[in-house]
Coordinates of C-alpha atoms and ligand atoms in Angstrom, one line a residue:
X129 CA 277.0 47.8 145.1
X130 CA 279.0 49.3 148.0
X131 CA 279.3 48.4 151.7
X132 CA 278.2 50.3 154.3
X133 CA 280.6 51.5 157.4
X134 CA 278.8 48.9 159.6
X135 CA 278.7 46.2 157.4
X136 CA 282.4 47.1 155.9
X137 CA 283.6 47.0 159.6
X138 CA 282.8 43.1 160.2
X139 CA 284.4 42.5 156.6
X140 CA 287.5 44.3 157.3
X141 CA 287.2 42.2 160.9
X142 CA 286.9 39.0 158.4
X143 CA 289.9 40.2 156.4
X144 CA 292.7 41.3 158.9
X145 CA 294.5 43.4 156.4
X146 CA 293.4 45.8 154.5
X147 CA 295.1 49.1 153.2
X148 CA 293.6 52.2 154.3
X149 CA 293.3 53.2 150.6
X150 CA 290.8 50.4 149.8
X151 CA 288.6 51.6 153.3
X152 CA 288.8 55.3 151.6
X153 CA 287.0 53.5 148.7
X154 CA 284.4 52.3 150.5
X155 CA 283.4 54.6 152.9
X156 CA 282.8 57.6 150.2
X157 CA 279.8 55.9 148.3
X158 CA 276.1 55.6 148.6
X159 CA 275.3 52.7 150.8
X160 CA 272.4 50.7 149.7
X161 CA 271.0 50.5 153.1
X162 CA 271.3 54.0 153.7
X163 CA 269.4 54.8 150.1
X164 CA 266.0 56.0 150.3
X165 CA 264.2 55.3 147.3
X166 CA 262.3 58.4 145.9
X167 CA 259.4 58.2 143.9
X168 CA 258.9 60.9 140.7
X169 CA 256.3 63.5 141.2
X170 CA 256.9 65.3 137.9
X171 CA 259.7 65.7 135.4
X172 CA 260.0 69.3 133.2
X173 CA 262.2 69.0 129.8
X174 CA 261.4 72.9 130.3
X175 CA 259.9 75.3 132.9
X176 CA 257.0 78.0 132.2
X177 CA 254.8 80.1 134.4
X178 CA 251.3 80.5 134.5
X179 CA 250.8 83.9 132.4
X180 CA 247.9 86.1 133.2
X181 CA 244.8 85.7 130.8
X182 CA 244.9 89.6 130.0
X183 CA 247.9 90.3 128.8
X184 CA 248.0 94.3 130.4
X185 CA 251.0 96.4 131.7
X186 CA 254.3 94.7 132.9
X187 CA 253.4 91.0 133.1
X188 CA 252.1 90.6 129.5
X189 CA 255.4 91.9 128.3
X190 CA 257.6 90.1 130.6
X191 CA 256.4 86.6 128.9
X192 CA 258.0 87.3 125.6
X193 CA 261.4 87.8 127.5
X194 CA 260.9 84.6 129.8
X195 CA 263.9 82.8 129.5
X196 CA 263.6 79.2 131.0
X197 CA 267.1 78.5 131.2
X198 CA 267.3 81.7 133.9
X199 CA 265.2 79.7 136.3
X200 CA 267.5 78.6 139.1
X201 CA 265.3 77.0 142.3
X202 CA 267.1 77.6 145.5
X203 CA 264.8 77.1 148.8
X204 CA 262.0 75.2 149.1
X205 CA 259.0 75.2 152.0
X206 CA 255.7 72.8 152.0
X207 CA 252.2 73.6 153.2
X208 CA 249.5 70.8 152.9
X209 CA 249.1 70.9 148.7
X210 CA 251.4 73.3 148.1
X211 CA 254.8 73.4 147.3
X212 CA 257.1 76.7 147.2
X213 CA 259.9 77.6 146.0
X214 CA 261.8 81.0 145.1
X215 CA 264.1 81.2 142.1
X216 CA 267.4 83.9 141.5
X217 CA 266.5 87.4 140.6
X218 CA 267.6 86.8 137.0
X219 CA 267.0 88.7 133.9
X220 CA 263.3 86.9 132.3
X221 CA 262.3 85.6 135.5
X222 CA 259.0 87.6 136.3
X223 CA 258.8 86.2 139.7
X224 CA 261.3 84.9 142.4
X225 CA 258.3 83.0 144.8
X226 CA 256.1 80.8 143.1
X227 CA 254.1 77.6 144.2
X228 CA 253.0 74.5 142.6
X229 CA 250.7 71.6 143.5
X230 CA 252.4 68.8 145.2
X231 CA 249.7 66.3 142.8
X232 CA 248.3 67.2 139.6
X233 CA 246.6 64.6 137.5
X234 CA 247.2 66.3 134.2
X235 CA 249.4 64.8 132.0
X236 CA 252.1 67.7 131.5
X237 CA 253.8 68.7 134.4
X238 CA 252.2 71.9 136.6
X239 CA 253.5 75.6 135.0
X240 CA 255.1 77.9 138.1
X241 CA 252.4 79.9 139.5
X242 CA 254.0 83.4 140.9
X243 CA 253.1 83.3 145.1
X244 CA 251.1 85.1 145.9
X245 CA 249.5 87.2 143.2
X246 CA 251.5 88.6 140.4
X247 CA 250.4 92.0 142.5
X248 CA 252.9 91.1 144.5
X249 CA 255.8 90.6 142.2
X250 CA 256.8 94.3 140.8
X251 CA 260.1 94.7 139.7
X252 CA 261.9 97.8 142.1
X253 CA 258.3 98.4 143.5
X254 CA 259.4 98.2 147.0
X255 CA 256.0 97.0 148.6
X256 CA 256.4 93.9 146.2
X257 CA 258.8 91.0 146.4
X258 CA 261.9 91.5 144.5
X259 CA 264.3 88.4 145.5
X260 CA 262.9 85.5 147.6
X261 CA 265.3 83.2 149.5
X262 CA 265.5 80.9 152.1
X263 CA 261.7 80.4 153.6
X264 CA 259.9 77.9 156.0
X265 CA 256.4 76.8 156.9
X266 CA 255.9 77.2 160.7
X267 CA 253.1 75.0 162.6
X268 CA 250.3 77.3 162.3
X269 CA 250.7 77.3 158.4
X270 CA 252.0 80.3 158.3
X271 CA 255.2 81.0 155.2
X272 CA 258.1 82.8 156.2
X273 CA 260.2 84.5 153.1
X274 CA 263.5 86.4 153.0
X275 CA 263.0 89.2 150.6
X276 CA 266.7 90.1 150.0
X277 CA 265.6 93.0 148.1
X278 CA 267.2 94.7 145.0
X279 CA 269.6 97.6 144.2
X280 CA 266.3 99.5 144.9
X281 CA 264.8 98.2 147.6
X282 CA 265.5 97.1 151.3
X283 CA 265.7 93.8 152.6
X284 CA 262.3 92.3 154.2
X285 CA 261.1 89.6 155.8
X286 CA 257.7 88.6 154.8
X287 CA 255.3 86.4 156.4
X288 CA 251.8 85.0 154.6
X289 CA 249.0 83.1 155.9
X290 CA 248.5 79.5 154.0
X291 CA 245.4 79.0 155.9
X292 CA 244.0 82.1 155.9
X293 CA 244.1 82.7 152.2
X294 CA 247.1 83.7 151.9
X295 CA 246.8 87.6 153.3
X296 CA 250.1 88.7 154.4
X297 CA 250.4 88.8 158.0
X298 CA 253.7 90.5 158.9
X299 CA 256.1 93.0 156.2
X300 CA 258.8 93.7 158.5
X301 CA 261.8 96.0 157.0
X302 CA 265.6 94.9 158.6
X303 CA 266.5 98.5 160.1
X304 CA 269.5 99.9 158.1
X305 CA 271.7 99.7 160.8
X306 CA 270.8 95.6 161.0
X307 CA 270.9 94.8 157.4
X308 CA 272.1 97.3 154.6
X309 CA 270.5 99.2 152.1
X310 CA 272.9 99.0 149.8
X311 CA 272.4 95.8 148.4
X312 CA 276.7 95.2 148.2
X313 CA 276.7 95.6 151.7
X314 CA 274.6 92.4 152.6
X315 CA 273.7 88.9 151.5
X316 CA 271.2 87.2 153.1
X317 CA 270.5 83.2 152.6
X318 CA 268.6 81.5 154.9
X319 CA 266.3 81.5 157.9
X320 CA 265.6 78.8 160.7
X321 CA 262.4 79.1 163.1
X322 CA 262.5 78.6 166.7
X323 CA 259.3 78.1 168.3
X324 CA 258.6 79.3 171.8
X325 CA 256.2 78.6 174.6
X326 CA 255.2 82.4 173.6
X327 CA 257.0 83.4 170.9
X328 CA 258.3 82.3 167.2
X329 CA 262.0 83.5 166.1
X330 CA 263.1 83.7 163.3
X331 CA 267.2 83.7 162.8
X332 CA 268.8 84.8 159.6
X333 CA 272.1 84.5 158.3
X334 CA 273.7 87.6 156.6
X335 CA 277.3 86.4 155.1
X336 CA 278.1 89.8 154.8
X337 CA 277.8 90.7 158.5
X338 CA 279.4 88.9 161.9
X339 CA 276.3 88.6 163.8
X340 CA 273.1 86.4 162.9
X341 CA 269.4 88.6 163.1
X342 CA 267.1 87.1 165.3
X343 CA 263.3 88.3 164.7
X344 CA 260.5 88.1 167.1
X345 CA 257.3 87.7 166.1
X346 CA 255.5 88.7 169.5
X347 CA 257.7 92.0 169.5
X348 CA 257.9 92.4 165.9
X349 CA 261.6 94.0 166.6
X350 CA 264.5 92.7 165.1
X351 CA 268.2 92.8 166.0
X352 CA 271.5 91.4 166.1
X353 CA 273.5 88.4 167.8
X354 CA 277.1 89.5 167.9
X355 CA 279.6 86.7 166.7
X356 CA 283.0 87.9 166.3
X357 CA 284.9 86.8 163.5
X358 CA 281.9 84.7 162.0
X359 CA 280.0 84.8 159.0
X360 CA 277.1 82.5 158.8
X361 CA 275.6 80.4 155.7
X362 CA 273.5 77.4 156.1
X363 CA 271.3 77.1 158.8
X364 CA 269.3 74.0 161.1
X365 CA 267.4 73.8 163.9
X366 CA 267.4 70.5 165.7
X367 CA 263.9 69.4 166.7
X368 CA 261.5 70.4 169.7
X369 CA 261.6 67.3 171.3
X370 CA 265.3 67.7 172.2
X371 CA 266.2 69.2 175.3
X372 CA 268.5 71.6 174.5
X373 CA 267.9 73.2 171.0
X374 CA 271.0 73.2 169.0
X375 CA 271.4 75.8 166.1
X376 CA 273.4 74.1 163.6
X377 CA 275.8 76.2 160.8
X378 CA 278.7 76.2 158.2
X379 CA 280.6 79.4 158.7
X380 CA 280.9 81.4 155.1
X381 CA 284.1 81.2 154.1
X382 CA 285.6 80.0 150.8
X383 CA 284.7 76.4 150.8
X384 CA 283.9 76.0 154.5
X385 CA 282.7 72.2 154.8
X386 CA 282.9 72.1 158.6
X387 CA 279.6 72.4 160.9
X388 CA 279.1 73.7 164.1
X389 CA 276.5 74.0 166.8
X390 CA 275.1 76.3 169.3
X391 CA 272.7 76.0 171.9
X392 CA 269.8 78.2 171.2
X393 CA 269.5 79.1 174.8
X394 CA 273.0 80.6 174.9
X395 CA 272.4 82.4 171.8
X396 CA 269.5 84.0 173.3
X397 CA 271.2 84.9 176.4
X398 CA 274.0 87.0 174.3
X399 CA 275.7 85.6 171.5
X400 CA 279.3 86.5 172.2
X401 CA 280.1 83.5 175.1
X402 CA 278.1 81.1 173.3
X403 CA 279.7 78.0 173.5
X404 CA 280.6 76.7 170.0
X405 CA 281.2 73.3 169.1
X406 CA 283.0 72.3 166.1
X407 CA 280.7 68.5 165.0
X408 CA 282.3 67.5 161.7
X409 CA 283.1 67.8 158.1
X410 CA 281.1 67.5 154.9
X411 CA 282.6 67.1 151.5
X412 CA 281.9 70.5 150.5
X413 CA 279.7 73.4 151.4
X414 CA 276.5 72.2 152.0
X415 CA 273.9 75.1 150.6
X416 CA 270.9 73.5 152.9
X417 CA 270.5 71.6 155.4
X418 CA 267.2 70.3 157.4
X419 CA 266.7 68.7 160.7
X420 CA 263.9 66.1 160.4
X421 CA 261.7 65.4 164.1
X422 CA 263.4 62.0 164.2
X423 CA 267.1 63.9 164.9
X424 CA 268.2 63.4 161.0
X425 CA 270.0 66.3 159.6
X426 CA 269.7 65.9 155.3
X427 CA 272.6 68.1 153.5
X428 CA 272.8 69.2 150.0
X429 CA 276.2 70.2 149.0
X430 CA 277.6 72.7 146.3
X431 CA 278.2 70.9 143.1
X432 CA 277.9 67.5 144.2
X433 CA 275.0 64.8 142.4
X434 CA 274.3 63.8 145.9
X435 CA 272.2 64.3 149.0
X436 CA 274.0 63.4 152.6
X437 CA 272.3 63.0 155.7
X438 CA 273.6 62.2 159.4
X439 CA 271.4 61.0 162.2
X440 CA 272.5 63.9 165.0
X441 CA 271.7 61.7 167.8
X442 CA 274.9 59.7 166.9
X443 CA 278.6 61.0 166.6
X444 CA 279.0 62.7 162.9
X445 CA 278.8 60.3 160.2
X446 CA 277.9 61.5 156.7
X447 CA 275.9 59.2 154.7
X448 CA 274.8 59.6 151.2
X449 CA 271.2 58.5 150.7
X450 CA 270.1 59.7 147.1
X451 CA 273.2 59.9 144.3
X452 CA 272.3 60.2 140.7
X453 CA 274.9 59.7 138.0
X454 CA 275.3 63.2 135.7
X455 CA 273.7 66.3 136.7
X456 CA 276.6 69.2 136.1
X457 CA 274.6 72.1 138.2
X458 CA 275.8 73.7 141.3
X459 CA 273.2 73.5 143.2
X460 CA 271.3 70.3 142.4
X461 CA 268.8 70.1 144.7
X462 CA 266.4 71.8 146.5
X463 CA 264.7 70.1 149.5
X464 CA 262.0 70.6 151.9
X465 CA 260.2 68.3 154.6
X466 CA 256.6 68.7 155.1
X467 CA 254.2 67.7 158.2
X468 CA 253.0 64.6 156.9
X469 CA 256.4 62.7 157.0
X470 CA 257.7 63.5 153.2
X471 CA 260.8 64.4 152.2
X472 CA 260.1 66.8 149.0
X473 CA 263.4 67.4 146.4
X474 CA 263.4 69.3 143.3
X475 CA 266.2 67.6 140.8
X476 CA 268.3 70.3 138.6
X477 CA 270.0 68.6 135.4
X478 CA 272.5 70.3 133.4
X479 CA 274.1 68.3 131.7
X480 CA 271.9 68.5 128.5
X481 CA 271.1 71.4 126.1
X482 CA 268.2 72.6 128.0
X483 CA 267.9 71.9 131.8
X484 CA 265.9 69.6 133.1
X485 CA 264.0 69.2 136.4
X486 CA 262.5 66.2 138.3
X487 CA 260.2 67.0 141.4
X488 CA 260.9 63.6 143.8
X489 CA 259.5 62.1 146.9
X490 CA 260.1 59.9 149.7
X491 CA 258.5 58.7 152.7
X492 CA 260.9 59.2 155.8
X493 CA 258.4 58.6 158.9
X494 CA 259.7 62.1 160.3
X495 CA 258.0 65.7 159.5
X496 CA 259.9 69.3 159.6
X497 CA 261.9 70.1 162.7
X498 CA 259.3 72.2 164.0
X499 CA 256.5 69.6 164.6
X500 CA 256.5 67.0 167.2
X501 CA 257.6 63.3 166.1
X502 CA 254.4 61.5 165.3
X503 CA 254.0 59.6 162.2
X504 CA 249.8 59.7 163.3
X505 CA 248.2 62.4 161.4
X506 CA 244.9 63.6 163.4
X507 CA 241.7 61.6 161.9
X508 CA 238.6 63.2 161.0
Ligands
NAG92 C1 265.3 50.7 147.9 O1 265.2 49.9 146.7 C2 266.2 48.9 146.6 C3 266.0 48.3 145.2 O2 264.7 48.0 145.0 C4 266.1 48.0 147.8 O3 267.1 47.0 147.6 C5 266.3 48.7 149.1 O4 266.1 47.9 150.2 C6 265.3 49.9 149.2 N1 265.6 50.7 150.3 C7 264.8 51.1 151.2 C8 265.3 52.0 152.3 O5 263.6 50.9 151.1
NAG93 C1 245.3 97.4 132.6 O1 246.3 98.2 133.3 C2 245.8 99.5 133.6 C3 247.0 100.2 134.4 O2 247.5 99.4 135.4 C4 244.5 99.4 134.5 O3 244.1 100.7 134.8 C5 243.5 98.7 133.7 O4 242.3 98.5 134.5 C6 244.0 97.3 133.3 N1 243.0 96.6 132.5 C7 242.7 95.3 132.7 C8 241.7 94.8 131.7 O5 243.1 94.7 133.6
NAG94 C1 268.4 82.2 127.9 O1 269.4 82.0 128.9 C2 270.5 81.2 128.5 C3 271.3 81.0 129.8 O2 271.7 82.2 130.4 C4 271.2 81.9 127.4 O3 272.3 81.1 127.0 C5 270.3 82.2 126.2 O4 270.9 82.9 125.2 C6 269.0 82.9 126.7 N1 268.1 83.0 125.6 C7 267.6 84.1 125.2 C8 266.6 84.0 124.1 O5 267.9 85.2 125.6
NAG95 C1 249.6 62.7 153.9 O1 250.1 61.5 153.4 C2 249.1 60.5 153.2 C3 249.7 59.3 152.8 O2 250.7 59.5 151.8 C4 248.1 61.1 152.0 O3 247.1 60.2 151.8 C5 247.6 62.4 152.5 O4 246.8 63.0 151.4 C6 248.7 63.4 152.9 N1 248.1 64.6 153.4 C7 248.4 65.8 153.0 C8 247.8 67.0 153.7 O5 249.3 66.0 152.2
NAG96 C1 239.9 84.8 149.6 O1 240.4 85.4 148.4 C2 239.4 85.4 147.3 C3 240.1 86.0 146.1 O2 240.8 87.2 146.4 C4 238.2 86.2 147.7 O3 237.2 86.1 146.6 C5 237.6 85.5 149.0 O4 236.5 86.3 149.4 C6 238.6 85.4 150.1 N1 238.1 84.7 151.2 C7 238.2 85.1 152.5 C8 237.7 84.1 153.5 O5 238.8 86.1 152.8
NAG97 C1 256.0 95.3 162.1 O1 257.2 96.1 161.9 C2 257.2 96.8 160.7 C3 258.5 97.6 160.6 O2 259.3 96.8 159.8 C4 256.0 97.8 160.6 O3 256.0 98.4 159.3 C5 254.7 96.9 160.8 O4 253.6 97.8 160.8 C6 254.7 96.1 162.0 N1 253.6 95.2 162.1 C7 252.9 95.0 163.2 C8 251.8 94.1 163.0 O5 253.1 95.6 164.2
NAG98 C1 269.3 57.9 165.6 O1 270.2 57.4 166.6 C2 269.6 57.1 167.8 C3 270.7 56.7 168.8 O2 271.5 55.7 168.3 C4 268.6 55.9 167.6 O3 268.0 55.6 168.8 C5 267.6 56.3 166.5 O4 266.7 55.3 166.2 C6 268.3 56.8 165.3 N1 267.3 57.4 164.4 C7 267.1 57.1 163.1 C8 266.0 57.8 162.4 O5 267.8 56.2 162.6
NAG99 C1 270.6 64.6 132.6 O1 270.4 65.0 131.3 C2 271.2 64.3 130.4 C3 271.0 64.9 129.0 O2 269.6 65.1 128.7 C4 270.8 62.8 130.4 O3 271.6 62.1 129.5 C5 271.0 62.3 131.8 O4 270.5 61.0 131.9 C6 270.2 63.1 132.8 N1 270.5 62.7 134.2 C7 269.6 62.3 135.0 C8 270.1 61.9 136.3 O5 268.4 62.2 134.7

């Protein structure tokens, strides 16, 4: 067992002397008290995908070159009984966005289900998805996808109703002079919500281009927020209940570990005089981060067999809360909150012949940054 930074102050208090290298120790490791203990959902010793029953055209023939080792899960969003995820654009992988049920009382673990139709999934059709990244569930149940596109087709953001059976509500195409057609020319990641008296936007980070893209969805327009000499990669919006909003980001540059925040309100005034302020360090690049409504920011870093988290009410304090011993992948973990207080993480494992995957949960007592703080769900 380790100590915790608390408790390790009042023993190094106890002690009087105590070499710096021996607090180093300490401070790096999981804390029990800080551990929250996860509970296994479902565990895959290999990944398939629910293939159509007739076996016509394109999809029939993709399953005999379906190649479970390509399946790499990167973002991950929650609606009600659904979980989503979207995968790398990799050779065999007939789908990037596909869904599972977050319970299944079948004893084998659920098969990938393509989101939402295999319609929809067309490789170099341009009205179909091509690459799905980052992507979040907004408080009207609506999903919100980056398409990044392909060497064919444009980048798009797409938005579906969960509630309405799943018709897609908004295809909106990044103007060329926002995002690039040529698909060397941009790399998009992720995408934060930012909800409005009026209005839901939508900023995405490009880490190819020095501005972020903000997207309305009352004006259906999208455009630029200059930033001058930035390049933006993980993205977090602190919750509603905080008075000033805070856009939280790791700038993209070789192994950038440091965050910084803006206030949303100065971004949407002009971007180039924001006020930026430099918070803290993580031991790496963190490839997603999430704000929780109770102020808690969780962090997944790049190549590390550990999940951080910090409470952003307090002065920056990374503390590891989930570690697991071999793992090997670069991006371990996916991780999503939902609205019902659950802290959803999909588990990557490479250290074996074939990759594994766990699907874990945990109760937190906090929902996704975009819903009020209330552990009472509404009662029937
Ligand atoms: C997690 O489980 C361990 C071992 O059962 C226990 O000591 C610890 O208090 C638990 N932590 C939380 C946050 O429940
Ligand atoms: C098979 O695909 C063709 C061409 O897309 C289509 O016309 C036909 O209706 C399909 N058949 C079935 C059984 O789905
Ligand atoms: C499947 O993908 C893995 C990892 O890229 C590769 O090593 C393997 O050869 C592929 N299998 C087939 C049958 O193509
Ligand atoms: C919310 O969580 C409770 C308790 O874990 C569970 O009984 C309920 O089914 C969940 N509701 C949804 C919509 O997931
Ligand atoms: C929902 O979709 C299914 C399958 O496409 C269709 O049969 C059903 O009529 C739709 N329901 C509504 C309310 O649109
Ligand atoms: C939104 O903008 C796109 C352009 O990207 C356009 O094709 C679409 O029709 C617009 N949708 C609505 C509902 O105005
Ligand atoms: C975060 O820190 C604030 C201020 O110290 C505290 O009131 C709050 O309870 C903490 N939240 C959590 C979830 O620990
Ligand atoms: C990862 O897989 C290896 C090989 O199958 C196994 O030995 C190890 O225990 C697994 N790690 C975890 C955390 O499950």
């Amino acid at each position: 067992m380790r100590l915790c930074p608390r408790s390790l102050w009042l023993f190094l208090k106890s002690l009087n002397t105590m070499s710096p290298f021996f607090v180093a120790i300490f401070l790096f490791g999981l804390c029990l008290a800080n551990a929250i203990n996860f509970t296994s959902v479902y565990e895959w010793d290999q990944l398939d995908f629910v293939w159509p029953s007739n076996k016509n055209g394109s999809i029939g023939q993709l399953e005999q070159y379906f190649n479970s080792s390509e399946v790499y899960f990167r973002y991950m969003a929650v609606f009600e009984e659904r979980l989503f995820l979207s995968l790398d654009i990799n050779l065999g992988i007939p789908a990037t966005l596909v869904w599972l049920p977050t319970s299944d009382t079948s004893t084998a673990p659920p098969k990938l289900a393509p989101f939402p139709s295999w319609d929809l999934h067309k490789y170099h059709i341009c009205d179909s998805i091509q690459w799905a990244k980052g992507m979040q569930v907004d408080t009207e149940g609506r999903l919100w996808v980056i398409d990044e596109g392909d060497s064919a087709c444009p980048s798009k953001l797409w938005i579906f109703d969960l509630a309405n059976n799943d018709t897609t509500e908004r295809v909106h195409q990044f103007p060329e002079t926002l995002v690039s057609h040529y698909y060397k020319k941009r790399f998009l990641s992720e995408l934060v919500l930012d909800k409005t008296p009026d209005d839901y936007l939508a900023y995405f980070a490009d880490y190819q281009s020095e501005y972020l893209i903000v997207y309305s969805l009352k004006t259906n327009k999208s455009g630029p927020i200059k930033t001058p000499g930035v390049k933006w990669q993980s993205l977090a919006v602190s919750p509603l209940n905080r008075e000033a909003r805070q856009l939280w980001y790791i700038i993209r540059r070789s192994d950038a570990k440091e965050l910084y925040s803006v206030s949303v309100s100065e971004l949407k005034k002009a971007g180039e005089s924001a006020v930026v302020k430099l918070i803290g360090a993580w031991p790496g690049m963190p490839y997603k981060m999430v704000i929780d409504s109770a102020n808690v920011l969780y962090a997944g870093v790049f190549n590390k067999n550990y999940l951080s988290k910090w409470n952003i009410s307090e002065p920056f304090l990374e503390q590891r809360f989930h570690e697991v011993a071999t793992l090997r992948a670069e991006w371990p973990f996916s991780l999503a909150l939902d609205a019902n207080d659950t802290l959803w993480v999909m588990e990557r494992n490479e250290s074996g012949v074939n990759n594994k995957h766990r699907l874990l949960n945990a109760a937190v007592g906090a929902r996704s940054y975009l819903f009020n703080q209330s552990t009472a769900l509404p009662t029937l």
